């Protein structure tokens, strides 16, 4: 179409468009970042250290072994660990601070007796111990049993002087899925015998429920299992992992949530709701005003109309210019939120949800633009168009429109607490294009009131995006 | 060639143009005179395709400006009274944009734009936004914009208003050169003397109706012709002779004969009669009304 590229370029490079795009993208980035980070609030795994101690009773005293890893399960060298050997009445104790070696280990002997309790700090943040102190058993040759210091992070099992640890650690590649570190230690510092890792989704390992094989560990002191074969079906659910020896005897079990993600669409909806509530209607209204309504009312368009082009073509060209600007802005800004979502949850929005969101905000912008196009066909001065646009913005603004509906229904004595009243309210809410994106998010979340189907949503979208624009087209062609 | 046939325009059922008929031929300058609100701009805006007629047609090179808008507009260049362009637009890109509608390629459009901007002395302002142009510069740009497609027909709507004498002369020369190139020029103006200078015909519109079309040859003998007689030795008897040719009376020392009964070409006969009667005749001449007097008398108002 002749002149279309000029109109598109003018629209995209116009001061108003650039300001709006910057505003939308920056606000989306800021609010999106705030929303997703507060949803996840992760502590950087590299700043966390987990300490896995084992204290073995010897004939001369005690062999103390420590293995420290960070939140990813990577050995934590140079960590100063505070430990204490105590007797049961606490009137005798031996406190030491040790530093782990390059492999994250610290092994030492203490040749005195009379202690039966070992205390240590199990977790460190940025090299500083947390205030929580844990106790570990002093292991003798016949010590057996499973113990936890934190039921969903770590557990250890002592089997005739052999200690099996299982630790939940972060994945380097996903914030959603966790990995498991297995660590084996005994008084002789032997390597782990052949053990197989299984899991079941019931959170009750060893029951009759089917167990899924994950992998094998053998002849090493520790191993990280970084592919636990988990998927969304166990999202935020307890599952159990267990090491079993060749006789299918369970050595150690760790139950916890190993797959956790907040629903991305909820975060996106939350992130976009506030800034877009104002920005998208303003973008639609003012874009139509600056690139069509104002030109038409002030006579700028006449200099174009006098050229070999029809009024309808000029309108279509300007409409397409704005539409493409809207769609590019929506794809970019919601794409940014999608990237944030990925960073914090490890997963993108499903592509259809991304597309629905983009389209829903596009519909909102187009609806407001369409209203300005309509007004422009009748109003003869830029002030009237602008004033009408601002009035529409306040009337149809999400929230204000809802208040208008509630007041109207109340004055008509319609009870919105009953089902029929609630449906009527939902239907009336749809009249404002400001509510359309929320409606789409609710549809994706499955929280729309019953009685409103997907076809209704699509139909409303098409009506809002197309009807004012098409009506304006016919008026633009036929009116002076 | 522009052909206006039965053109009528109503605003809210109030007629502002009534059955207007007018042709502007190629190689002709037609002036369009009328008081404010007479319908001049409405006529020109319809002819340029900006507004629609209520009835009647305007054809440009036989293309209907409403039904064949794109084709018809290829042959029209419109210069408004108050040019209004995209404020942040720049001259070259805007001219290229307009040229695109004429099917002119980008490179050729750029060359044409440069030529026109130089011709109208606004080349040096090409990097400025149009909102920073003076009114005179905008007017020059609007002429360049009208000429970018090199159409055969031009509509000038009060284009001479607000121009300094140099600008008026430039415009006059431009229109005359257009005429020379065989273009049709339709010019509405309040400056009747300019119309008188350059127009081949002047169409006079009053309350939406075309009430008179003057040819250039008519302009010199507008309205009622009167004869002025300058005699060195007048007396009362002279009126007996002169009353045979009309209504003779004295006015400011001259003798005027109004409502003359002989053709203008025969006024030498007055001279003959006076000389035969022994009067010393210094001058006998005929004069009509000037355009402004004639116009005001015709439309019944003031400029």
XYZ file of C-alpha atoms in Angstrom:
783
model
C 0.000 0.000 0.000
C 1.364 3.356 -1.058
C 2.392 5.491 1.868
C 1.970 2.631 4.327
C 5.667 2.350 5.077
C 5.850 6.086 5.710
C 2.889 5.895 8.076
C 4.352 2.878 9.853
C 7.729 4.566 10.186
C 6.095 7.764 11.392
C 4.060 5.784 13.913
C 6.961 3.688 15.154
C 9.427 6.546 15.321
C 6.992 9.145 16.627
C 7.935 10.761 19.927
C 4.758 9.545 21.592
C 5.279 5.951 20.469
C 8.889 5.917 21.588
C 7.984 7.350 24.991
C 5.173 4.831 25.380
C 7.308 1.880 24.314
C 10.067 2.899 26.728
C 7.523 3.406 29.509
C 5.787 0.116 28.854
C 9.001 -1.870 28.560
C 10.643 -0.257 31.598
C 7.561 -0.559 33.780
C 7.024 -4.117 32.633
C 10.634 -4.879 33.421
C 10.455 -3.223 36.839
C 7.097 -4.615 37.909
C 7.794 -7.983 36.288
C 11.141 -8.238 38.020
C 9.613 -7.254 41.333
C 6.796 -9.735 40.931
C 8.761 -12.756 39.833
C 11.611 -12.165 42.248
C 9.231 -11.737 45.174
C 7.429 -14.885 44.029
C 10.596 -16.908 44.144
C 12.953 -14.983 46.454
C 15.867 -17.299 45.778
C 19.094 -17.233 47.747
C 21.941 -17.635 45.299
C 22.924 -21.305 45.654
C 26.615 -20.489 45.296
C 26.388 -18.514 48.550
C 24.965 -21.427 50.524
C 27.073 -24.168 52.069
C 25.807 -27.425 53.491
C 27.975 -29.298 55.919
C 27.754 -33.087 56.141
C 29.689 -34.276 59.194
C 30.477 -37.737 60.485
C 32.226 -38.451 63.810
C 33.519 -41.949 64.326
C 34.495 -43.367 67.677
C 37.963 -44.927 67.647
C 39.889 -46.672 70.328
C 41.936 -43.526 70.939
C 39.291 -40.949 70.548
C 37.389 -39.636 67.569
C 37.843 -39.387 63.805
C 36.044 -36.291 62.565
C 35.127 -35.974 58.898
C 33.431 -33.031 57.253
C 32.299 -32.591 53.671
C 30.958 -29.196 52.666
C 29.226 -28.365 49.402
C 27.492 -25.289 48.118
C 23.849 -25.073 47.064
C 24.635 -26.702 43.731
C 26.428 -29.626 45.403
C 29.820 -28.353 44.315
C 32.533 -28.864 46.991
C 32.969 -25.736 49.119
C 36.682 -25.213 49.817
C 37.960 -22.793 52.456
C 34.778 -22.882 54.530
C 35.421 -22.273 58.227
C 33.235 -24.773 60.074
C 32.539 -24.493 63.786
C 32.138 -27.821 65.568
C 31.911 -28.920 69.156
C 32.361 -32.235 70.921
C 30.387 -32.336 74.137
C 29.406 -34.682 76.882
C 25.808 -35.191 77.793
C 25.878 -32.809 80.758
C 27.670 -30.133 78.769
C 30.306 -29.665 81.450
C 32.950 -30.959 79.106
C 33.354 -29.770 75.562
C 35.919 -29.288 72.896
C 35.279 -26.526 70.337
C 37.244 -26.217 67.154
C 36.983 -24.197 63.968
C 38.304 -25.981 60.918
C 38.663 -25.033 57.270
C 37.702 -27.326 54.419
C 40.323 -28.227 51.833
C 40.201 -27.777 48.058
C 37.872 -30.739 47.697
C 35.509 -29.446 50.390
C 36.704 -31.992 52.980
C 38.210 -31.740 56.419
C 39.394 -34.883 58.197
C 41.034 -34.946 61.613
C 41.459 -37.040 64.760
C 40.960 -36.017 68.354
C 42.614 -38.347 70.810
C 40.573 -37.862 73.909
C 37.507 -39.640 75.099
C 34.473 -38.854 77.147
C 32.320 -37.182 74.567
C 29.061 -38.479 73.289
C 27.623 -35.502 71.465
C 28.739 -33.657 68.394
C 27.309 -30.311 67.451
C 27.864 -28.250 64.348
C 26.311 -25.656 62.119
C 24.770 -27.490 59.164
C 24.253 -24.530 56.874
C 26.320 -21.485 55.962
C 25.375 -18.395 53.997
C 28.262 -16.577 52.338
C 30.665 -18.441 54.595
C 28.891 -17.436 57.823
C 27.063 -20.057 59.835
C 23.352 -19.735 60.292
C 22.207 -19.458 63.884
C 20.688 -22.915 63.746
C 22.850 -25.565 65.362
C 22.375 -29.266 64.758
C 23.493 -32.406 66.540
C 25.043 -35.435 64.980
C 25.585 -38.815 66.489
C 28.960 -40.076 67.329
C 29.108 -43.215 65.303
C 30.190 -46.529 66.583
C 30.567 -49.740 64.604
C 27.067 -50.876 65.473
C 25.251 -47.592 65.057
C 22.191 -47.916 62.803
C 19.310 -45.576 61.955
C 18.027 -42.784 59.804
C 18.189 -39.201 60.941
C 17.240 -35.894 59.493
C 18.366 -32.440 60.247
C 16.001 -30.976 57.762
C 13.349 -33.267 56.466
C 13.108 -31.807 52.984
C 16.773 -30.933 52.341
C 19.001 -33.587 53.753
C 18.871 -36.905 55.425
C 21.483 -39.406 56.482
C 21.424 -43.016 57.352
C 23.971 -44.894 59.438
C 24.421 -48.541 58.638
C 26.981 -50.373 60.756
C 29.296 -47.429 60.837
C 28.713 -46.434 57.197
C 27.026 -43.126 56.637
C 24.838 -42.431 53.558
C 23.888 -38.850 52.960
C 21.302 -37.506 50.517
C 21.170 -33.786 49.950
C 18.756 -31.819 47.774
C 20.757 -29.326 45.717
C 19.978 -26.711 43.101
C 20.314 -27.312 39.421
C 22.602 -25.087 37.391
C 20.195 -25.178 34.466
C 16.765 -24.978 36.065
C 15.205 -23.110 38.945
C 12.302 -25.503 38.843
C 14.004 -28.858 39.120
C 16.376 -29.901 41.920
C 19.247 -32.375 41.890
C 20.313 -34.920 44.478
C 23.769 -35.359 45.927
C 24.645 -38.683 47.503
C 27.626 -38.858 49.824
C 29.125 -41.871 51.494
C 31.595 -41.847 54.374
C 32.912 -44.293 56.956
C 35.804 -44.420 59.360
C 38.084 -45.871 56.680
C 37.122 -43.293 54.030
C 36.030 -46.083 51.697
C 34.201 -45.443 48.419
C 30.491 -46.065 48.153
C 29.436 -49.630 47.277
C 27.041 -50.074 44.352
C 23.765 -48.341 45.141
C 20.785 -47.551 42.931
C 18.669 -44.415 43.179
C 14.900 -44.721 42.810
C 11.987 -42.437 43.358
C 8.257 -42.655 43.677
C 5.678 -39.936 43.392
C 3.654 -40.878 46.445
C 6.168 -39.441 48.868
C 6.162 -42.817 50.625
C 9.310 -44.618 49.536
C 9.456 -48.322 49.916
C 5.714 -48.783 49.831
C 4.074 -50.979 47.269
C 3.848 -47.983 44.942
C 5.856 -48.259 41.743
C 9.378 -46.913 41.964
C 11.231 -45.350 39.095
C 14.903 -46.055 38.572
C 17.028 -42.916 38.338
C 20.643 -44.065 38.266
C 23.475 -45.899 39.979
C 26.352 -44.725 42.151
C 29.449 -46.807 42.828
C 33.100 -46.405 43.867
C 32.967 -42.688 44.480
C 32.532 -40.708 47.658
C 29.819 -38.516 46.290
C 27.764 -38.094 43.168
C 25.255 -35.562 41.921
C 22.222 -36.936 40.097
C 21.269 -34.100 37.794
C 18.517 -35.728 35.806
C 15.764 -36.891 38.086
C 13.217 -37.483 35.291
C 10.670 -35.257 36.981
C 7.959 -33.338 35.188
C 5.089 -30.982 35.930
C 2.913 -33.770 37.277
C 4.909 -33.547 40.504
C 4.933 -29.767 40.582
C 4.924 -28.714 44.251
C 4.259 -32.299 45.362
C 6.259 -34.378 47.785
C 8.188 -37.172 46.151
C 10.649 -39.627 47.737
C 14.088 -40.646 46.582
C 15.918 -43.590 48.029
C 19.208 -45.420 47.615
C 18.897 -49.173 47.531
C 21.733 -51.673 47.686
C 22.090 -54.788 45.579
C 19.845 -56.687 47.990
C 17.135 -54.062 47.428
C 17.522 -52.863 50.979
C 16.809 -49.163 51.389
C 19.868 -47.304 52.638
C 18.633 -43.755 52.857
C 15.477 -41.874 51.856
C 14.905 -38.207 51.213
C 11.382 -36.873 50.746
C 10.636 -33.403 49.581
C 9.547 -31.158 46.740
C 11.961 -31.567 43.876
C 9.939 -29.847 41.172
C 8.510 -26.489 42.072
C 7.292 -23.713 39.871
C 4.726 -21.021 40.335
C 2.258 -20.919 37.426
C 3.966 -18.498 35.012
C 0.668 -17.098 33.754
C -0.230 -16.049 37.304
C 3.038 -14.179 37.651
C 2.697 -12.585 34.238
C -0.888 -11.573 34.949
C 0.242 -10.045 38.232
C 3.229 -8.337 36.632
C 1.276 -6.764 33.806
C -1.941 -5.942 35.589
C -1.068 -2.628 37.228
C 1.156 -0.916 34.650
C -0.879 -2.093 31.695
C -4.165 -1.061 33.285
C -3.141 2.558 32.612
C -0.599 2.288 29.839
C -2.418 0.192 27.273
C -5.608 2.306 27.124
C -3.439 5.437 26.976
C -1.300 3.904 24.245
C -4.374 3.023 22.187
C -6.148 6.335 22.714
C -3.221 8.630 22.127
C -1.731 6.675 19.272
C -5.030 6.973 17.387
C -5.234 10.626 18.383
C -1.703 11.645 17.408
C -1.480 9.651 14.177
C -5.028 10.036 12.894
C -7.575 12.033 14.906
C -5.440 15.123 15.408
C -4.270 15.085 11.783
C -7.837 14.767 10.573
C -9.290 17.489 12.778
C -6.436 19.950 12.270
C -6.391 19.597 8.489
C -3.033 17.852 8.183
C -4.755 14.906 6.545
C -6.145 17.158 3.784
C -2.678 17.645 2.352
C -2.558 13.864 1.897
C -6.148 13.386 0.766
C -5.598 15.809 -2.109
C -3.047 13.333 -3.483
C -3.980 10.258 -5.547
C -5.224 8.217 -2.624
C -8.623 7.605 -1.097
C -9.689 8.543 2.406
C -10.294 4.867 3.115
C -6.739 3.968 2.123
C -5.281 6.683 4.299
C -7.346 5.456 7.231
C -6.301 1.826 6.657
C -2.685 2.868 6.367
C -2.785 4.772 9.660
C -4.732 1.975 11.329
C -2.177 -0.612 10.221
C 0.638 1.647 11.358
C -0.844 1.793 14.847
C -1.796 -1.904 14.890
C 1.696 -3.025 13.999
C 3.144 -0.662 16.592
C 0.822 -2.149 19.209
C 1.620 -5.731 18.337
C 5.392 -5.135 18.292
C 5.212 -3.394 21.659
C 3.105 -6.165 23.182
C 5.320 -8.939 21.875
C 8.413 -7.145 23.145
C 7.151 -6.176 26.586
C 5.395 -9.453 27.371
C 8.426 -11.233 25.920
C 10.543 -9.469 28.522
C 8.284 -10.734 31.293
C 8.526 -14.170 29.734
C 12.316 -14.009 29.961
C 12.055 -12.995 33.608
C 9.680 -15.866 34.196
C 12.193 -18.198 32.636
C 14.983 -16.863 34.778
C 13.047 -17.362 37.983
C 10.927 -20.416 37.304
C 12.958 -22.226 34.667
C 10.073 -22.320 32.216
C 8.606 -20.023 29.595
C 4.946 -19.308 29.281
C 3.446 -21.877 26.956
C 3.479 -20.290 23.522
C -0.309 -20.255 23.239
C -0.575 -18.412 26.569
C 2.050 -15.912 25.427
C 0.131 -15.391 22.211
C -3.192 -15.053 24.059
C -1.700 -12.446 26.382
C -0.201 -10.465 23.514
C -3.486 -10.600 21.634
C -5.539 -9.644 24.678
C -3.536 -6.458 25.236
C -3.542 -5.830 21.493
C -7.337 -6.064 21.568
C -7.462 -3.583 24.437
C -5.209 -1.091 22.629
C -7.106 -1.538 19.364
C -10.436 -1.038 21.112
C -9.383 2.269 22.620
C -7.794 3.326 19.339
C -10.976 2.311 17.502
C -13.063 4.508 19.790
C -10.855 7.491 18.961
C -11.085 6.674 15.243
C -14.869 6.692 15.617
C -14.954 9.978 17.484
C -12.594 11.475 14.884
C -15.153 10.895 12.155
C -17.559 13.276 13.891
C -15.484 15.698 15.975
C -14.217 18.739 14.126
C -11.528 19.873 16.515
C -8.528 18.119 18.090
C -9.650 19.330 21.525
C -12.988 17.541 21.275
C -11.288 14.298 20.242
C -8.714 14.550 23.016
C -11.302 15.456 25.632
C -13.560 12.588 24.588
C -10.604 10.206 24.685
C -9.621 11.229 28.197
C -13.239 10.911 29.357
C -13.421 7.422 27.842
C -10.159 6.486 29.536
C -11.538 7.346 32.968
C -14.952 5.806 32.392
C -13.694 2.546 30.947
C -10.665 2.234 33.228
C -10.526 -1.104 34.974
C -11.899 -0.560 38.464
C -13.818 2.597 37.698
C -15.920 0.729 35.160
C -16.519 -1.992 37.748
C -17.637 0.625 40.273
C -20.003 2.112 37.674
C -21.470 -1.346 37.048
C -21.858 -2.105 40.752
C -23.534 1.245 41.404
C -25.806 0.780 38.397
C -26.775 -2.752 39.397
C -27.283 -1.698 42.990
C -29.526 1.161 41.940
C -31.487 -1.342 39.839
C -31.663 -3.591 42.931
C -29.767 -6.431 41.244
C -28.076 -8.687 43.796
C -24.576 -9.424 42.507
C -24.087 -11.995 45.261
C -26.471 -14.424 43.580
C -25.401 -16.378 40.495
C -27.571 -14.519 37.986
C -26.351 -11.169 39.318
C -22.708 -12.330 39.172
C -23.090 -13.453 35.553
C -24.789 -10.157 34.666
C -21.911 -8.312 36.304
C -19.356 -10.391 34.356
C -21.168 -9.679 31.117
C -21.299 -5.954 31.857
C -17.621 -5.971 32.811
C -16.860 -7.191 29.298
C -18.266 -3.973 27.895
C -15.069 -2.241 28.934
C -12.079 -3.269 26.852
C -9.939 -2.593 29.938
C -11.254 -5.798 31.448
C -10.479 -7.927 28.435
C -6.882 -8.936 29.305
C -7.947 -9.871 32.856
C -10.700 -11.952 31.345
C -8.192 -13.761 29.143
C -5.826 -14.388 32.077
C -8.750 -15.714 34.112
C -9.717 -17.899 31.194
C -6.199 -19.351 30.994
C -6.202 -19.846 34.770
C -9.636 -21.441 34.592
C -11.102 -18.917 37.013
C -13.772 -17.402 34.788
C -17.347 -17.665 36.057
C -19.251 -20.559 34.539
C -21.339 -19.585 31.562
C -18.533 -17.770 29.729
C -16.867 -19.942 27.124
C -13.717 -19.684 25.030
C -15.872 -18.753 22.042
C -17.317 -15.848 24.032
C -13.804 -14.624 24.821
C -12.720 -14.826 21.178
C -15.926 -13.172 20.034
C -15.533 -10.289 22.463
C -11.938 -9.867 21.359
C -12.873 -9.774 17.699
C -15.699 -7.341 18.378
C -13.471 -4.966 20.314
C -10.525 -5.179 17.962
C -12.469 -4.961 14.741
C -15.884 -3.355 15.095
C -14.918 0.237 16.029
C -12.093 0.127 13.470
C -14.318 -1.195 10.675
C -17.133 1.251 11.471
C -14.589 4.052 11.377
C -13.333 2.826 8.027
C -16.752 3.114 6.431
C -17.320 6.516 8.023
C -13.872 7.707 6.951
C -14.667 6.776 3.372
C -18.031 8.460 3.253
C -17.729 11.541 5.464
C -16.004 14.856 4.762
C -8.958 20.472 -17.769
C -11.371 20.725 -14.867
C -15.084 20.528 -15.523
C -17.493 21.434 -12.763
C -21.074 20.434 -13.505
C -24.152 21.110 -11.400
C -22.082 21.217 -8.234
C -24.139 21.491 -5.071
C -23.032 21.216 -1.476
C -25.211 21.344 1.615
C -24.055 21.536 5.202
C -26.774 20.399 7.591
C -29.312 20.915 4.813
C -28.090 24.511 4.307
C -26.895 24.955 0.719
C -23.458 26.525 0.379
C -23.043 25.728 -3.323
C -25.928 25.758 -5.743
C -25.705 24.130 -9.145
C -22.295 25.501 -10.028
C -21.063 25.007 -13.586
C -17.610 26.005 -14.709
C -14.811 24.763 -16.947
C -11.141 25.503 -16.524
C -9.430 24.673 -19.783
C -5.842 23.668 -20.318
C -3.590 26.690 -20.783
C -6.099 28.933 -19.050
C -6.073 30.823 -15.768
C -9.506 31.222 -14.258
C -9.909 33.559 -11.324
C -12.544 32.832 -8.719
C -13.894 35.828 -6.844
C -16.509 36.079 -4.154
C -17.049 37.433 -0.670
C -16.124 35.417 2.416
C -18.441 32.436 2.733
C -19.538 32.665 -0.891
C -18.365 29.067 -1.519
C -14.950 29.534 -3.147
C -13.011 27.263 -0.790
C -15.801 24.711 -0.732
C -15.677 24.519 -4.524
C -11.911 24.108 -4.528
C -11.954 21.534 -1.713
C -14.518 19.477 -3.604
C -12.498 19.779 -6.807
C -9.394 18.563 -4.994
C -11.228 15.547 -3.530
C -11.031 16.662 0.084
C -14.766 16.904 0.638
C -17.669 15.303 -1.158
C -20.305 17.175 -3.176
C -23.943 16.749 -2.246
C -24.688 16.490 -5.926
C -23.089 17.319 -9.244
C -19.683 16.304 -10.485
C -16.166 17.535 -10.869
C -14.080 15.840 -13.513
C -10.380 16.303 -13.915
C -9.087 15.222 -17.306
C -12.445 13.473 -17.619
C -11.931 11.506 -14.385
C -14.570 11.920 -11.704
C -13.005 13.242 -8.505
C -15.397 11.188 -6.343
C -15.789 7.929 -8.219
C -12.313 7.866 -9.753
C -10.542 9.681 -6.960
C -7.078 8.143 -7.350
C -6.964 8.629 -11.112
C -8.459 12.128 -11.001
C -6.112 13.286 -8.225
C -3.097 12.365 -10.328
C -3.950 15.383 -12.444
C -4.624 17.836 -9.602
C -2.350 19.974 -7.476
C -3.977 21.771 -4.569
C -2.448 24.749 -2.773
C -4.462 25.702 0.309
C -4.788 29.135 1.850
C -3.316 27.999 5.159
C -1.020 25.044 4.524
C -1.105 22.502 7.310
C 1.410 19.712 7.297
C 2.570 17.052 9.674
C 4.376 19.289 12.199
C 7.382 17.047 12.731
C 7.650 16.072 9.106
C 10.626 17.116 7.031
C 10.347 18.458 3.535
C 12.155 15.764 1.557
C 10.604 12.764 3.276
C 7.147 14.308 3.068
C 7.540 15.117 -0.637
C 8.746 11.557 -1.234
C 5.701 10.292 0.659
C 3.400 12.373 -1.551
C 5.302 11.332 -4.670
C 4.676 7.700 -3.775
C 0.965 8.244 -4.373
C 1.769 9.320 -7.921
C 3.725 6.114 -8.442
C 7.037 7.949 -8.484
C 9.976 5.864 -7.313
C 12.049 6.859 -4.315
C 15.137 8.003 -6.227
C 13.215 10.023 -8.777
C 11.085 11.505 -6.011
C 14.193 12.601 -4.169
C 15.534 14.318 -7.276
C 12.203 16.033 -7.897
C 11.995 17.096 -4.266
C 15.454 18.635 -4.430
C 14.594 20.488 -7.626
C 11.341 21.868 -6.246
C 12.782 22.839 -2.882
C 15.541 24.717 -4.664
C 13.058 26.303 -7.063
C 11.051 27.657 -4.139
C 14.111 28.626 -2.096
C 13.474 26.305 0.841
C 16.235 23.806 0.127
C 18.307 25.166 2.988
C 15.459 24.437 5.406
C 15.184 20.805 4.358
C 16.506 19.508 7.678
C 14.055 21.565 9.718
C 10.738 20.232 10.934
C 7.816 21.806 9.096
C 6.510 23.183 12.371
C 9.557 25.450 12.385
C 8.788 26.919 8.947
C 7.392 30.435 8.622
C 3.961 30.823 7.017
C 5.612 31.952 3.780
C 7.909 28.901 3.789
C 4.944 26.637 4.408
C 3.179 28.213 1.457
C 6.195 27.627 -0.743
C 6.373 24.052 0.481
C 2.691 23.550 -0.252
C 3.287 24.674 -3.845
C 6.184 22.237 -4.101
C 3.912 19.538 -2.664
C 1.256 20.351 -5.258
C 3.821 20.148 -8.057
C 5.557 16.914 -6.988
C 3.349 14.817 -9.248
C 3.568 17.351 -12.084
C -0.212 17.477 -12.535
C -1.951 19.282 -15.391
C -4.358 21.202 -13.212
C -3.780 23.466 -10.244
C -6.171 24.753 -7.632
C -4.907 27.794 -5.723
C -7.123 28.676 -2.791
C -6.424 32.283 -1.704
C -2.767 31.509 -2.211
C -1.861 35.175 -2.703
C -3.140 36.106 0.768
C -0.404 37.006 3.168
C 2.341 37.120 0.548
C 4.650 40.105 0.346
C 4.830 41.939 -3.009
C 7.822 39.805 -4.019
C 5.888 36.669 -3.199
C 2.869 37.867 -5.159
C 5.081 38.509 -8.163
C 6.678 35.069 -7.873
C 3.231 33.501 -7.730
C 2.055 35.521 -10.693
C 5.079 34.447 -12.699
C 4.602 30.837 -11.637
C 0.959 30.793 -12.724
C 1.766 32.454 -16.011
C 4.490 29.884 -16.666
C 2.024 27.123 -15.808
C -0.405 28.615 -18.288
C 2.362 28.750 -20.851
C 3.035 25.062 -20.226
C -0.605 24.318 -21.012
C -1.743 23.744 -17.433
C -5.173 24.696 -16.183
C -5.037 27.100 -13.225
C -7.984 27.871 -10.987
C -7.234 30.663 -8.551
C -9.494 32.021 -5.876
C -8.476 35.379 -4.469
C -9.606 38.536 -2.782
C -6.912 40.467 -4.597
C -9.021 41.419 -7.591
C -6.310 43.494 -9.212
C -4.162 40.375 -9.417
C -6.998 38.394 -10.907
C -7.479 41.207 -13.370
C -3.766 41.042 -14.249
C -3.428 37.326 -14.862
C -6.811 35.669 -15.271
C -8.174 34.833 -18.669
C -11.581 34.626 -17.104
C -12.957 35.540 -13.708
C -15.850 33.612 -12.219
C -17.820 35.526 -9.607
C -19.673 33.565 -6.956
C -22.278 34.896 -4.578
C -24.008 32.862 -1.873
C -22.970 29.631 -3.552
C -24.183 30.635 -6.979
C -22.044 31.509 -9.965
C -23.416 34.858 -11.034
C -20.981 36.022 -13.683
C -18.065 34.837 -15.756
C -15.989 37.667 -17.176
C -13.664 37.230 -20.108
C -10.441 39.197 -20.009
C -11.723 41.368 -22.847
C -14.789 42.231 -20.758
C -12.757 43.366 -17.817
C -11.669 46.588 -19.494
C -15.275 47.595 -20.124
C -17.015 46.483 -17.061
C -20.506 47.574 -16.160
C -22.047 50.766 -17.561
C -19.884 52.715 -19.980
C -19.848 56.495 -19.651
C -18.323 59.146 -21.833
C -16.195 61.960 -20.519
C -16.112 65.092 -22.600
C -13.433 67.745 -22.109
C -14.286 70.988 -23.998
C -12.333 74.262 -23.702
C -15.330 76.584 -24.366
C -18.410 74.905 -22.870
C -21.777 76.648 -22.513
C -25.305 75.580 -21.684
C -26.147 74.848 -25.324
C -23.629 72.027 -25.428
C -26.013 69.832 -23.408
C -28.590 70.136 -26.253
C -26.060 68.389 -28.506
C -24.770 65.863 -25.992
C -28.204 64.770 -24.722
C -28.737 63.211 -28.137
C -26.115 60.614 -27.140
C -27.340 59.972 -23.614
C -27.841 61.690 -20.300
C -25.295 64.534 -20.201
C -24.448 66.490 -17.077
C -21.587 68.286 -15.456
C -19.449 66.534 -12.856
C -16.353 68.020 -11.182
C -15.633 70.290 -14.133
C -16.061 67.515 -16.669
C -19.099 66.710 -18.757
C -20.258 63.129 -18.319
C -22.641 61.327 -20.644
C -24.271 58.345 -18.936
C -26.784 55.853 -20.271
C -25.248 56.367 -23.707
C -27.361 55.561 -26.709
C -24.587 54.884 -29.209
C -22.080 52.040 -29.380
C -18.746 52.686 -27.657
C -16.984 52.308 -30.973
C -19.003 55.288 -32.378
C -18.006 57.888 -29.811
C -16.027 59.717 -32.523
C -19.442 60.935 -33.680
C -19.752 63.042 -30.496
C -16.464 64.672 -31.338
C -17.666 65.429 -34.894
C -20.924 67.043 -33.703
C -19.131 69.227 -31.150
C -16.517 70.410 -33.627
C -19.198 71.243 -36.207
C -20.959 73.321 -33.529
C -17.735 75.306 -32.925
C -16.614 73.777 -29.653
C -12.929 73.263 -29.000
C -12.755 69.596 -27.991
C -9.776 68.538 -25.911
C -10.841 64.943 -25.285
C -13.763 62.552 -25.674
C -13.230 59.177 -24.023
C -15.248 56.207 -22.831
C -14.617 54.432 -19.521
C -16.172 51.526 -17.713
C -16.199 50.650 -13.957
C -13.069 49.075 -12.485
C -13.228 45.411 -11.452
C -13.531 46.180 -7.779
C -16.443 48.599 -8.281
C -18.059 46.190 -10.653
C -17.569 43.250 -8.298
C -18.964 45.069 -5.277
C -21.913 46.282 -7.248
C -22.499 42.732 -8.422
C -22.196 40.921 -5.092
C -23.573 43.787 -2.982
C -20.942 43.920 -0.240
C -17.499 45.090 0.688
C -14.170 43.326 0.423
